[in-house]
Amino acid sequence: MRVGIAATVAVWLTAAWSVPLVNEYRQFNPETLLIVRGVAVMVAVLIFVFSGKGIWISDKSSVYAGICLAIASVTFFRGVNVWGANPTITVLTLTPVVNFVCTVVREKKFPWIAFASLVAVLGGVACALQPWKDPLHPQGLEWALCATLTAGMGFEFWGKTRATLSAKFFWYSFFAIIFAYVTLKLIGGKFELLPPGMKVRTAVYVFVVIGGLGGITYIGASSVVLEKLPTVLASVLLQGETPAVIIGSAILVGIRPSGLQWFGIFCALVGIGYLIYKTDQLSKKEEKAKLLG
């Protein structure tokens, strides 16, 4: 439990640093950054495996997880480009709903604690991002819903797979590179490592943060969260990325949240804190019952 929570905090911190950087350097198209992240992760995996320090065990679930999460990444970026970050991220916060449905269908039970926390998190995210300021964009909504559905399915497959971390890293990065490149071709874009007017050292800095921190560290921590915690719990906790990114933007980029946004961040964190506390209490009760039994 504690390892999963620590990994969750690591996810929040990496998102808080890397995502504001993407917004700061808009010269890069999202697909270029996704390809860079994918290549960085894949190189790290290959070095790890061929050095003899990593074990390669793959299965169908790890491949399906890679496909779903790669599609989620690409469609999320498309939604942000078409509709804007705030409404797209708000829709993406509904990802745990997909996992709720899967849990109910599979296990015939409804996790009320996680649901109550999700309501608080979703309400907080809505206040923090204020998506109602952006007019409804049908195509943007379609991209966002696709990202939400595939992210939820990806979490489910990621939780089921018995593949090693190396294999899971590889399949996600492999499909992320392919889908991002195909998207660039379809929209008539191009892959630019150095956009016009940008200094080489700036581009290297962006790539190191996006590839290393936003790629290897972020995906690794997310994997630990999904391995150590139940899928629904992990899915809700990972939504804490959004308030973390807002706080990160305030610190790194100087974008100051309004009073309503701070209230939303507080509500989201309260919901997440409540879920962690209640889950920890239940876990302790179950362990105590096993010892007494």
JSON list of C-alpha atoms in Angstrom, two decimals, residues 86 94 138 215 239:
[
{"chain": "A", "resi": 86, "resn": "ASN", "atom": "CA", "xyz": [-8.92, 22.51, -19.48]},
{"chain": "A", "resi": 94, "resn": "LEU", "atom": "CA", "xyz": [-13.71, 10.47, -15.83]},
{"chain": "A", "resi": 138, "resn": "PRO", "atom": "CA", "xyz": [-17.81, 18.20, -30.77]},
{"chain": "A", "resi": 215, "resn": "GLY", "atom": "CA", "xyz": [8.81, 9.40, -19.91]},
{"chain": "A", "resi": 239, "resn": "GLN", "atom": "CA", "xyz": [-6.20, 11.95, -11.26]}
]
